[in-house]
PDB file of C-alpha atoms in Angstrom:
ATOM      1  CA  MET J 587      97.826 109.542 112.629  1.00 88.00           C
ATOM      2  CA  LYS J 588      97.689 108.346 109.015  1.00 96.00           C
ATOM      3  CA  ARG J 589      96.940 104.699 108.406  1.00 98.00           C
ATOM      4  CA  TYR J 590      98.140 102.717 105.394  1.00 99.00           C
ATOM      5  CA  MET J 591      96.794  99.546 103.795  1.00 99.00           C
ATOM      6  CA  LEU J 592      99.425  97.725 101.760  1.00 99.00           C
ATOM      7  CA  ASP J 593      98.233  96.070  98.565  1.00 98.00           C
ATOM      8  CA  THR J 594      99.586  92.715  97.414  1.00 98.00           C
ATOM      9  CA  ASP J 595     102.346  94.078  95.175  1.00 96.00           C
ATOM     10  CA  THR J 596     103.570  96.472  97.867  1.00 98.00           C
ATOM     11  CA  SER J 597     103.553  93.658 100.425  1.00 98.00           C
ATOM     12  CA  SER J 598     105.624  91.523  98.054  1.00 96.00           C
ATOM     13  CA  TYR J 599     108.112  94.354  97.557  1.00 96.00           C
ATOM     14  CA  ILE J 600     108.540  94.686 101.321  1.00 96.00           C
ATOM     15  CA  ILE J 601     108.925  90.937 101.819  1.00 95.00           C
ATOM     16  CA  LYS J 602     111.559  90.754  99.057  1.00 93.00           C
ATOM     17  CA  ASN J 603     113.203  93.996 100.223  1.00 92.00           C
ATOM     18  CA  ARG J 604     113.172  95.427  96.693  1.00 90.00           C
ATOM     19  CA  PRO J 605     112.931  97.946  95.424  1.00 94.00           C
ATOM     20  CA  ALA J 606     114.825  99.229  98.422  1.00 91.00           C
ATOM     21  CA  GLN J 607     112.876 102.494  98.756  1.00 94.00           C
ATOM     22  CA  VAL J 608     109.659 100.574  99.481  1.00 96.00           C
ATOM     23  CA  ALA J 609     111.212  98.679 102.382  1.00 91.00           C
ATOM     24  CA  GLU J 610     112.864 101.882 103.611  1.00 93.00           C
ATOM     25  CA  ARG J 611     109.523 103.731 103.660  1.00 96.00           C
ATOM     26  CA  PHE J 612     107.911 100.772 105.421  1.00 95.00           C
ATOM     27  CA  ARG J 613     110.528 100.949 108.183  1.00 93.00           C
ATOM     28  CA  THR J 614     109.878 104.675 108.795  1.00 96.00           C
ATOM     29  CA  LEU J 615     106.307 104.007 109.946  1.00 97.00           C
ATOM     30  CA  LYS J 616     104.951 102.635 113.192  1.00 96.00           C
ATOM     31  CA  MET J 617     103.450  99.171 112.904  1.00 95.00           C
ATOM     32  CA  GLU J 618     100.085 100.431 114.176  1.00 96.00           C
ATOM     33  CA  GLN J 619      99.925 102.654 111.082  1.00 98.00           C
ATOM     34  CA  LEU J 620     100.145  99.667 108.750  1.00 98.00           C
ATOM     35  CA  CYS J 621      97.673  96.986 107.787  1.00 99.00           C
ATOM     36  CA  ILE J 622      96.676  94.658 104.998  1.00 99.00           C
ATOM     37  CA  SER J 623      93.278  93.437 103.918  1.00 99.00           C
ATOM     38  CA  VAL J 624      92.449  89.798 104.488  1.00 99.00           C
ATOM     39  CA  ILE J 625      92.073  89.769 100.681  1.00 99.00           C
ATOM     40  CA  THR J 626      95.765  90.666 100.329  1.00 99.00           C
ATOM     41  CA  TYR J 627      96.608  87.945 102.844  1.00 98.00           C
ATOM     42  CA  ALA J 628      94.677  85.453 100.697  1.00 98.00           C
ATOM     43  CA  GLU J 629      96.604  86.557  97.602  1.00 98.00           C
ATOM     44  CA  LEU J 630      99.929  86.184  99.415  1.00 98.00           C
ATOM     45  CA  LEU J 631      98.957  82.672 100.526  1.00 98.00           C
ATOM     46  CA  TYR J 632      97.897  81.834  96.977  1.00 97.00           C
ATOM     47  CA  GLY J 633     101.373  82.859  95.834  1.00 96.00           C
ATOM     48  CA  VAL J 634     102.856  80.491  98.415  1.00 96.00           C
ATOM     49  CA  GLU J 635     100.644  77.626  97.219  1.00 96.00           C
ATOM     50  CA  CYS J 636     101.723  78.208  93.613  1.00 96.00           C
ATOM     51  CA  SER J 637     105.418  78.437  94.457  1.00 94.00           C
ATOM     52  CA  SER J 638     107.869  75.579  94.167  1.00 93.00           C
ATOM     53  CA  SER J 639     109.184  76.415  97.657  1.00 94.00           C
ATOM     54  CA  GLU J 640     106.079  76.382  99.845  1.00 92.00           C
ATOM     55  CA  ARG J 641     108.023  75.233 102.928  1.00 93.00           C
ATOM     56  CA  VAL J 642     110.373  78.196 102.602  1.00 95.00           C
ATOM     57  CA  ASN J 643     107.817  80.812 101.569  1.00 96.00           C
ATOM     58  CA  ARG J 644     104.962  80.103 103.996  1.00 97.00           C
ATOM     59  CA  PRO J 645     106.969  81.053 107.133  1.00 97.00           C
ATOM     60  CA  ILE J 646     108.132  84.239 105.396  1.00 97.00           C
ATOM     61  CA  ILE J 647     104.518  85.275 104.744  1.00 98.00           C
ATOM     62  CA  GLU J 648     103.417  84.258 108.242  1.00 97.00           C
ATOM     63  CA  ASN J 649     106.239  86.309 109.780  1.00 97.00           C
ATOM     64  CA  PHE J 650     105.309  89.325 107.649  1.00 96.00           C
ATOM     65  CA  VAL J 651     101.636  89.269 108.632  1.00 97.00           C
ATOM     66  CA  ALA J 652     102.413  88.521 112.293  1.00 96.00           C
ATOM     67  CA  HIS J 653     103.535  92.134 112.641  1.00 90.00           C
ATOM     68  CA  LEU J 654     100.604  93.694 110.780  1.00 96.00           C
ATOM     69  CA  ASP J 655      96.947  94.246 111.460  1.00 97.00           C
ATOM     70  CA  VAL J 656      95.072  91.989 109.008  1.00 98.00           C
ATOM     71  CA  LEU J 657      91.678  93.610 108.558  1.00 99.00           C
ATOM     72  CA  ASP J 658      88.714  91.290 108.181  1.00 98.00           C
ATOM     73  CA  TRP J 659      86.261  91.813 105.336  1.00 97.00           C
ATOM     74  CA  ASP J 660      83.088  93.185 106.907  1.00 98.00           C
ATOM     75  CA  LYS J 661      79.633  94.398 105.899  1.00 99.00           C
ATOM     76  CA  ASP J 662      80.869  97.955 105.342  1.00 99.00           C
ATOM     77  CA  ALA J 663      83.584  96.707 102.982  1.00 99.00           C
ATOM     78  CA  ALA J 664      80.991  94.629 101.119  1.00 99.00           C
ATOM     79  CA  ASP J 665      78.707  97.659 100.823  1.00 99.00           C
ATOM     80  CA  HIS J 666      81.539  99.786  99.411  1.00 99.00           C
ATOM     81  CA  TYR J 667      82.487  96.975  97.039  1.00 99.00           C
ATOM     82  CA  SER J 668      78.977  96.777  95.608  1.00 98.00           C
ATOM     83  CA  ARG J 669      78.993 100.518  94.904  1.00 98.00           C
ATOM     84  CA  VAL J 670      82.540 100.561  93.507  1.00 98.00           C
ATOM     85  CA  ARG J 671      81.895  97.610  91.213  1.00 98.00           C
ATOM     86  CA  THR J 672      78.655  99.133  89.939  1.00 98.00           C
ATOM     87  CA  GLN J 673      80.350 102.488  89.288  1.00 98.00           C
ATOM     88  CA  LEU J 674      83.308 100.927  87.458  1.00 98.00           C
ATOM     89  CA  GLU J 675      81.120  98.686  85.324  1.00 98.00           C
ATOM     90  CA  ARG J 676      78.776 101.539  84.417  1.00 98.00           C
ATOM     91  CA  ASN J 677      81.778 103.642  83.412  1.00 97.00           C
ATOM     92  CA  GLY J 678      83.205 100.767  81.368  1.00 97.00           C
ATOM     93  CA  THR J 679      86.417 100.862  83.433  1.00 97.00           C
ATOM     94  CA  PRO J 680      86.409  97.664  85.520  1.00 96.00           C
ATOM     95  CA  ILE J 681      89.520  96.418  87.297  1.00 97.00           C
ATOM     96  CA  GLY J 682      90.395  92.969  88.628  1.00 96.00           C
ATOM     97  CA  GLY J 683      88.052  91.503  91.214  1.00 96.00           C
ATOM     98  CA  MET J 684      90.638  91.268  93.977  1.00 98.00           C
ATOM     99  CA  ASP J 685      91.788  94.832  93.308  1.00 98.00           C
ATOM    100  CA  MET J 686      88.174  96.017  93.559  1.00 98.00           C
ATOM    101  CA  GLN J 687      87.850  94.251  96.902  1.00 99.00           C
ATOM    102  CA  ILE J 688      91.121  95.618  98.281  1.00 99.00           C
ATOM    103  CA  GLY J 689      90.372  99.148  97.074  1.00 99.00           C
ATOM    104  CA  SER J 690      86.834  98.999  98.466  1.00 99.00           C
ATOM    105  CA  HIS J 691      88.166  97.712 101.777  1.00 99.00           C
ATOM    106  CA  ALA J 692      90.608 100.624 102.095  1.00 99.00           C
ATOM    107  CA  LEU J 693      87.873 103.068 101.079  1.00 99.00           C
ATOM    108  CA  SER J 694      85.466 101.670 103.678  1.00 99.00           C
ATOM    109  CA  GLN J 695      88.077 102.179 106.403  1.00 98.00           C
ATOM    110  CA  GLY J 696      89.192 105.634 105.240  1.00 98.00           C
ATOM    111  CA  ILE J 697      92.725 104.273 104.905  1.00 98.00           C
ATOM    112  CA  ILE J 698      95.382 105.238 102.349  1.00 99.00           C
ATOM    113  CA  LEU J 699      96.048 102.365  99.960  1.00 99.00           C
ATOM    114  CA  VAL J 700      99.730 101.906  99.152  1.00 99.00           C
ATOM    115  CA  THR J 701     100.117 100.544  95.639  1.00 98.00           C
ATOM    116  CA  ASN J 702     102.276 100.722  92.573  1.00 96.00           C
ATOM    117  CA  ASN J 703      99.174 100.011  90.493  1.00 96.00           C
ATOM    118  CA  THR J 704      97.701 103.500  90.526  1.00 96.00           C
ATOM    119  CA  GLN J 705      96.441 103.098  86.958  1.00 95.00           C
ATOM    120  CA  HIS J 706      93.775 100.677  88.209  1.00 94.00           C
ATOM    121  CA  PHE J 707      93.088 101.963  91.695  1.00 98.00           C
ATOM    122  CA  GLU J 708      92.701 105.617  90.699  1.00 98.00           C
ATOM    123  CA  ARG J 709      89.439 104.603  89.011  1.00 98.00           C
ATOM    124  CA  ILE J 710      87.876 104.122  92.451  1.00 98.00           C
ATOM    125  CA  ILE J 711      86.346 107.485  93.324  1.00 97.00           C
ATOM    126  CA  GLY J 712      87.394 108.779  96.738  1.00 98.00           C
ATOM    127  CA  LEU J 713      90.142 106.207  97.323  1.00 99.00           C
ATOM    128  CA  GLN J 714      93.318 107.757  98.749  1.00 99.00           C
ATOM    129  CA  LEU J 715      96.440 106.362  97.109  1.00 99.00           C
ATOM    130  CA  GLU J 716     100.142 106.514  97.762  1.00 98.00           C
ATOM    131  CA  THR J 717     102.977 104.867  95.876  1.00 98.00           C
ATOM    132  CA  TRP J 718     106.324 104.132  97.475  1.00 96.00           C
ATOM    133  CA  VAL J 719     108.164 103.107  94.302  1.00 90.00           C
TER     134      VAL J 719
END
């Protein structure tokens, strides 16, 4: 069974139910096929903290993650991150730090990363990507 890690943008699309095709694709999968990185969870919480409606937004995020497997950052993810970062920097094609961590986390787990930001993530050699937009 394929497993999918949702990046931060994809998670936001699902939470907001737009674009509609992202939420529709999300609903076609079994919950055990879906996960997010704890890094994505941190980014979602950061968005809540920065919002003017924290009281409204925090329960929405908590409800979203309550139904997903939130994968902890582990030694294997850190090992992949060190190699990915080195490779991207040597190639002169770095991406954002959080994106490197999320991509490395998916790579370490052998999971397909669902993102609309393929331009950045495709730089990570061996990372399986899918876009739902």
